[in-house]
Short mmCIF file of C-alpha atoms in Angstrom, two decimals:
data_model
loop_
_atom_site.label_atom_id
_atom_site.label_comp_id
_atom_site.label_asym_id
_atom_site.label_seq_id
_atom_site.Cartn_x
_atom_site.Cartn_y
_atom_site.Cartn_z
CA MET A 1 5.65 3.13 -69.16
CA GLU A 2 4.72 -0.69 -68.39
CA TYR A 3 4.12 -2.24 -64.76
CA VAL A 4 4.66 -5.73 -64.20
CA GLN A 5 4.91 -7.69 -60.81
CA LEU A 6 8.16 -8.35 -59.07
CA GLY A 7 8.37 -12.26 -58.65
CA LYS A 8 6.13 -13.32 -55.50
CA SER A 9 6.31 -9.94 -54.37
CA ASP A 10 3.65 -6.97 -54.26
CA MET A 11 5.96 -4.64 -55.84
CA ARG A 12 4.74 -3.50 -59.65
CA VAL A 13 7.89 -2.24 -61.27
CA SER A 14 8.33 -0.40 -64.39
CA ARG A 15 10.11 -2.57 -67.09
CA ILE A 16 12.44 -0.36 -67.71
CA ALA A 17 14.53 0.23 -64.35
CA PHE A 18 17.14 2.34 -63.99
CA GLY A 19 20.47 1.28 -62.98
CA CYS A 20 22.44 3.60 -61.01
CA MET A 21 25.60 2.59 -61.80
CA SER A 22 25.95 4.92 -64.58
CA LEU A 23 25.65 7.98 -62.70
CA GLY A 24 27.99 10.26 -62.33
CA GLU A 25 29.94 11.91 -58.63
CA GLU A 26 28.15 15.35 -59.24
CA ASP A 27 24.52 14.74 -57.11
CA THR A 28 23.16 18.08 -58.47
CA ALA A 29 23.33 15.97 -61.94
CA ASN A 30 22.69 12.83 -61.14
CA GLU A 31 19.22 14.35 -59.20
CA LYS A 32 18.01 16.49 -62.56
CA ILE A 33 18.18 12.69 -64.15
CA LEU A 34 16.53 10.77 -61.98
CA TYR A 35 13.66 12.88 -61.31
CA ARG A 36 13.25 12.95 -64.88
CA ALA A 37 13.41 9.16 -64.80
CA LEU A 38 10.72 9.63 -62.32
CA ASP A 39 8.22 12.04 -64.15
CA LEU A 40 8.55 9.50 -67.12
CA GLY A 41 7.40 6.52 -65.01
CA ILE A 42 10.70 4.61 -63.79
CA ASN A 43 9.57 3.51 -60.19
CA PHE A 44 12.49 1.04 -59.54
CA PHE A 45 16.31 2.15 -59.40
CA ASP A 46 19.17 -0.30 -58.55
CA THR A 47 22.35 0.57 -57.15
CA ALA A 48 24.93 -1.16 -54.56
CA ASP A 49 26.99 -0.59 -52.05
CA LEU A 50 29.88 -1.34 -54.24
CA TYR A 51 29.26 1.24 -56.60
CA ALA A 52 31.54 4.49 -56.30
CA LYS A 53 32.31 2.80 -52.35
CA GLY A 54 29.00 3.55 -51.25
CA MET A 55 28.74 7.40 -53.01
CA ASN A 56 26.31 5.64 -55.37
CA GLU A 57 23.94 5.07 -52.99
CA VAL A 58 24.17 8.43 -51.15
CA SER A 59 23.63 9.94 -54.33
CA VAL A 60 20.54 7.94 -54.77
CA GLY A 61 19.34 8.89 -51.44
CA LYS A 62 19.92 12.49 -51.36
CA ALA A 63 17.91 12.60 -54.74
CA PHE A 64 14.75 10.77 -53.46
CA LYS A 65 14.80 11.15 -49.38
CA ARG A 66 11.45 13.49 -50.76
CA TYR A 67 9.70 10.74 -52.74
CA ARG A 68 10.39 7.55 -50.88
CA ASP A 69 6.84 7.02 -51.31
CA LYS A 70 6.93 7.13 -55.74
CA VAL A 71 10.41 4.64 -55.18
CA TYR A 72 10.98 1.16 -54.83
CA ILE A 73 14.97 0.94 -53.89
CA ALA A 74 17.13 -1.81 -54.78
CA THR A 75 20.71 -2.20 -53.49
CA LYS A 76 23.36 -5.15 -52.71
CA VAL A 77 25.94 -6.41 -50.74
CA GLY A 78 28.68 -9.22 -50.61
CA ASN A 79 32.09 -7.19 -52.02
CA GLN A 80 33.67 -6.08 -49.41
CA TRP A 81 35.94 -3.11 -50.18
CA ARG A 82 40.24 -4.03 -49.18
CA ALA A 83 41.04 -1.80 -45.98
CA ASP A 84 43.84 -0.41 -48.75
CA GLY A 85 41.09 0.34 -51.33
CA SER A 86 43.28 -1.61 -54.06
CA GLY A 87 40.11 -3.49 -54.70
CA TRP A 88 37.55 -5.98 -53.07
CA ASP A 89 36.71 -9.65 -52.10
CA TRP A 90 33.81 -12.06 -51.63
CA ASN A 91 31.98 -11.91 -48.61
CA PRO A 92 28.46 -13.75 -48.84
CA ARG A 93 29.07 -14.10 -44.14
CA LYS A 94 25.81 -13.68 -42.30
CA GLU A 95 27.76 -11.46 -39.95
CA TYR A 96 29.05 -9.77 -43.03
CA ILE A 97 25.33 -9.03 -44.28
CA LEU A 98 23.92 -7.93 -41.01
CA THR A 99 26.05 -5.07 -40.62
CA GLU A 100 26.70 -3.76 -43.99
CA VAL A 101 23.03 -3.21 -44.55
CA GLU A 102 23.40 -1.02 -41.95
CA LYS A 103 25.50 1.10 -43.82
CA SER A 104 23.15 1.04 -46.77
CA LEU A 105 20.04 2.03 -45.02
CA GLN A 106 22.28 5.37 -43.77
CA ARG A 107 23.78 6.15 -46.74
CA LEU A 108 20.34 5.72 -48.53
CA GLN A 109 18.81 8.05 -45.93
CA ILE A 110 16.04 5.03 -45.72
CA ASP A 111 14.10 3.08 -43.13
CA TYR A 112 14.52 0.06 -45.24
CA ILE A 113 15.19 -1.35 -48.95
CA ASP A 114 12.65 -3.04 -51.02
CA LEU A 115 14.92 -5.26 -52.79
CA TYR A 116 18.10 -6.45 -50.91
CA GLN A 117 20.39 -8.09 -53.10
CA LEU A 118 23.69 -10.59 -52.98
CA HIS A 119 26.21 -9.20 -55.42
CA GLY A 120 27.48 -12.47 -56.77
CA GLY A 121 27.67 -15.78 -55.42
CA THR A 122 29.45 -19.42 -56.11
CA ILE A 123 28.54 -22.86 -55.34
CA ASP A 124 31.05 -23.13 -52.63
CA ASP A 125 29.42 -20.31 -50.62
CA ASN A 126 27.55 -20.64 -47.17
CA ILE A 127 24.05 -20.30 -48.97
CA ASP A 128 22.09 -21.14 -45.79
CA GLU A 129 23.66 -18.81 -44.26
CA SER A 130 23.28 -15.95 -46.43
CA ILE A 131 19.47 -17.16 -46.52
CA GLU A 132 19.37 -16.71 -42.77
CA ALA A 133 21.00 -13.37 -42.76
CA PHE A 134 18.31 -11.89 -45.70
CA GLU A 135 15.64 -14.00 -43.77
CA LEU A 136 16.59 -12.40 -40.36
CA LEU A 137 16.45 -8.68 -42.15
CA LYS A 138 12.92 -9.24 -43.72
CA GLN A 139 12.06 -10.34 -39.69
CA GLN A 140 13.31 -7.31 -38.73
CA GLY A 141 11.85 -4.83 -41.20
CA LYS A 142 14.94 -3.76 -42.38
CA ILE A 143 14.58 -5.29 -46.27
CA ARG A 144 10.60 -6.37 -47.41
CA TYR A 145 12.22 -8.57 -50.53
CA TYR A 146 15.62 -10.25 -51.29
CA GLY A 147 17.24 -11.45 -54.61
CA ILE A 148 20.59 -12.11 -55.84
CA SER A 149 22.51 -10.99 -58.85
CA SER A 150 23.94 -13.86 -60.43
CA ILE A 151 24.59 -15.56 -63.76
CA ARG A 152 25.39 -18.76 -62.62
CA PRO A 153 23.14 -21.55 -63.11
CA ASN A 154 24.31 -23.63 -60.52
CA VAL A 155 23.71 -20.79 -57.98
CA ILE A 156 20.47 -20.15 -58.89
CA ARG A 157 19.17 -23.20 -59.10
CA GLU A 158 20.40 -23.60 -54.74
CA TYR A 159 18.50 -20.55 -54.28
CA ILE A 160 15.47 -21.31 -56.01
CA LYS A 161 15.08 -24.65 -53.86
CA ARG A 162 16.21 -22.85 -50.54
CA SER A 163 15.13 -19.38 -50.55
CA ASN A 164 12.70 -16.86 -50.55
CA ILE A 165 14.41 -14.81 -53.58
CA VAL A 166 12.04 -12.61 -55.52
CA SER A 167 14.19 -12.02 -57.96
CA VAL A 168 17.43 -12.16 -59.89
CA MET A 169 19.43 -9.91 -62.02
CA MET A 170 21.42 -11.19 -64.90
CA GLN A 171 22.87 -10.61 -68.26
CA TYR A 172 21.17 -10.99 -71.01
CA SER A 173 20.73 -9.55 -74.73
CA LEU A 174 21.16 -11.18 -78.06
CA LEU A 175 24.91 -11.25 -77.46
CA ASP A 176 24.65 -13.17 -74.58
CA ARG A 177 21.64 -15.76 -74.53
CA ARG A 178 23.06 -18.34 -72.20
CA PRO A 179 20.27 -17.08 -69.91
CA GLU A 180 17.88 -18.77 -72.44
CA GLU A 181 19.34 -22.59 -72.06
CA THR A 182 17.50 -23.01 -68.42
CA CYS A 183 17.61 -20.49 -66.10
CA LEU A 184 15.09 -17.84 -67.92
CA SER A 185 12.05 -21.01 -67.63
CA LEU A 186 13.18 -22.09 -64.41
CA LEU A 187 12.70 -19.09 -62.76
CA HIS A 188 9.96 -18.27 -64.95
CA GLU A 189 8.08 -21.68 -63.56
CA ASN A 190 9.48 -20.94 -60.14
CA ASN A 191 7.40 -16.99 -60.41
CA ILE A 192 11.43 -15.48 -59.79
CA GLY A 193 11.59 -12.01 -61.42
CA VAL A 194 14.02 -11.81 -64.26
CA LEU A 195 15.83 -8.27 -63.81
CA ALA A 196 17.58 -8.06 -67.74
CA ARG A 197 21.18 -6.06 -67.59
CA GLY A 198 23.26 -5.30 -70.38
CA ALA A 199 21.01 -5.60 -73.39
CA VAL A 200 22.76 -3.16 -75.32
CA ALA A 201 26.20 -5.39 -74.43
CA GLN A 202 28.10 -2.64 -73.47
CA GLY A 203 26.38 -0.81 -76.95
CA LEU A 204 28.18 -3.09 -79.03
CA LEU A 205 24.28 -3.95 -80.37
CA VAL A 206 24.04 0.21 -80.86
CA ASN A 207 27.41 1.87 -81.59
CA LYS A 208 30.39 0.80 -80.31
CA PRO A 209 32.71 -0.62 -83.23
CA PRO A 210 32.70 -3.98 -82.82
CA LYS A 211 35.58 -6.30 -80.59
CA PRO A 212 35.62 -9.43 -78.80
CA TYR A 213 33.05 -10.14 -76.51
CA LEU A 214 32.81 -12.96 -74.26
CA ASN A 215 33.12 -16.10 -76.76
CA TYR A 216 32.09 -14.40 -79.99
CA THR A 217 34.77 -12.39 -82.52
CA PRO A 218 34.26 -8.90 -83.60
CA GLN A 219 32.31 -10.89 -87.13
CA GLU A 220 29.84 -12.14 -84.98
CA VAL A 221 29.50 -9.22 -83.16
CA GLU A 222 29.20 -7.29 -86.47
CA LYS A 223 26.73 -9.34 -87.18
CA ALA A 224 24.37 -9.47 -84.22
CA ALA A 225 24.69 -5.30 -84.47
CA ALA A 226 23.73 -5.37 -88.37
CA ALA A 227 20.55 -7.72 -87.33
CA ILE A 228 19.57 -5.21 -84.92
CA ASN A 229 20.17 -2.40 -86.60
CA ALA A 230 18.05 -3.61 -89.89
CA LEU A 231 15.01 -4.27 -87.16
CA SER A 232 15.50 -0.52 -86.01
CA ARG A 233 14.61 1.35 -89.61
CA ASN A 234 11.80 3.76 -89.12
CA GLN A 235 10.31 2.38 -86.61
CA ARG A 236 12.52 2.09 -83.65
CA ASN A 237 16.35 2.69 -82.94
CA THR A 238 18.63 -0.12 -82.22
CA ALA A 239 18.58 0.59 -78.41
CA GLN A 240 15.27 0.38 -78.49
CA THR A 241 15.60 -3.02 -80.92
CA ALA A 242 18.01 -4.39 -78.30
CA LEU A 243 15.78 -3.66 -75.57
CA ARG A 244 12.65 -5.07 -77.09
CA TYR A 245 14.91 -8.06 -77.84
CA VAL A 246 15.31 -8.57 -73.92
CA LEU A 247 12.10 -7.52 -73.44
CA HIS A 248 9.76 -10.43 -75.56
CA HIS A 249 10.93 -13.18 -73.25
CA PRO A 250 8.59 -13.70 -70.92
CA ALA A 251 10.60 -14.68 -67.97
CA ILE A 252 11.93 -11.07 -68.04
CA THR A 253 10.50 -8.71 -65.71
CA THR A 254 12.16 -5.05 -66.22
CA ALA A 255 15.52 -4.17 -68.13
CA VAL A 256 17.88 -2.42 -66.09
CA ALA A 257 19.12 -0.13 -68.21
CA GLY A 258 22.45 1.86 -67.02
CA ILE A 259 21.67 5.06 -68.24
CA ARG A 260 23.82 7.99 -68.14
CA THR A 261 22.70 10.60 -70.82
CA MET A 262 18.97 12.34 -71.04
CA GLN A 263 18.61 11.40 -74.98
CA GLN A 264 19.56 7.36 -73.31
CA LEU A 265 16.80 8.01 -70.76
CA GLU A 266 14.03 9.28 -72.90
CA GLU A 267 14.67 6.49 -75.30
CA ALA A 268 14.45 3.93 -73.46
CA VAL A 269 11.45 4.87 -71.76
CA ALA A 270 10.13 5.69 -75.48
CA THR A 271 10.88 1.87 -75.94
CA PHE A 272 7.22 0.94 -75.18
CA LYS A 273 5.81 3.63 -78.28
CA THR A 274 7.68 1.09 -80.27
CA PRO A 275 6.16 -1.62 -82.40
CA LEU A 276 7.03 -4.86 -80.70
CA LEU A 277 9.44 -7.79 -82.27
CA THR A 278 7.30 -10.08 -83.88
CA ASN A 279 7.68 -13.70 -83.99
CA GLN A 280 9.21 -13.30 -87.03
CA ASP A 281 11.54 -10.71 -85.97
CA ILE A 282 12.92 -12.85 -82.92
CA THR A 283 13.95 -15.40 -84.84
CA THR A 284 15.65 -13.43 -87.60
CA LEU A 285 17.80 -11.96 -85.15
CA GLN A 286 18.52 -15.44 -83.00
CA HIS A 287 19.65 -16.74 -86.65
CA ALA A 288 21.95 -13.14 -86.78
CA VAL A 289 24.56 -15.32 -84.38
CA VAL A 290 24.88 -19.08 -82.80
CA ALA A 291 23.53 -18.67 -79.13
CA ASN A 292 26.29 -19.11 -76.60
CA LYS A 293 25.98 -21.29 -73.86
CA TYR A 294 27.52 -21.58 -70.30
CA GLU A 295 30.26 -23.29 -70.06
CA GLN A 296 30.73 -23.16 -65.87
CA HIS A 297 29.22 -23.50 -63.24
CA ARG A 298 26.36 -25.31 -64.75
#
């Protein structure tokens, strides 16, 4: 496993992170795969209060209660479940964040959160109020660092200007190159870590039948998957090639992989035993499909 510094923090995180949203409902099964991930060198685990209405945090907390000093735990806040359970509403208010952190700490059975992330964000939010909440939690020792999970360039720019975020989580893959336009370079210049999710584009770059994805047609999706496949023969599998593409960009700190099975886990970690993509490989992949760009929230 390779490790790198997460932005301006003092955390050296594994370049493959475990996206805990993919965990099931059975704690014993979750423990087994989480412990194996730890054995294989993964030290960064990402969850959210939204996942399974908090039970995802509970399961992660149970698993790592004995290994707190060996892992970095990241979670998220900002999506408030409705009383009737029918869905959730966006709530980035200071009061809400300060209330919800206590619940996350309790569910995770920890005294502090390594990375607390705002789970979304719009340009119409009271951004300074949200930042005040995170800064207060840092002062209180309830969180070590904070970041945001957002794909919106206008929101990301404001947090870079106004806050002390150490990371931004965003979707990034060969089928979603929107971050390449401006966000990745801007974050890299400001020493803010990028946590890339969705490297295999919902499996479309790996083994799922082609379908419309973002602004791409099924035919374009098929071309991208074919390009990934062509570079995967003998040296690596398609998932590893997709991960290599994401990790090739200098702005990317870690790829957050949604891991469901032991095989997926073993293969993801084994990515670092495969050859790096060459510059020619990257060019070949990028020529397979026209890069998309953000149409909104610019």
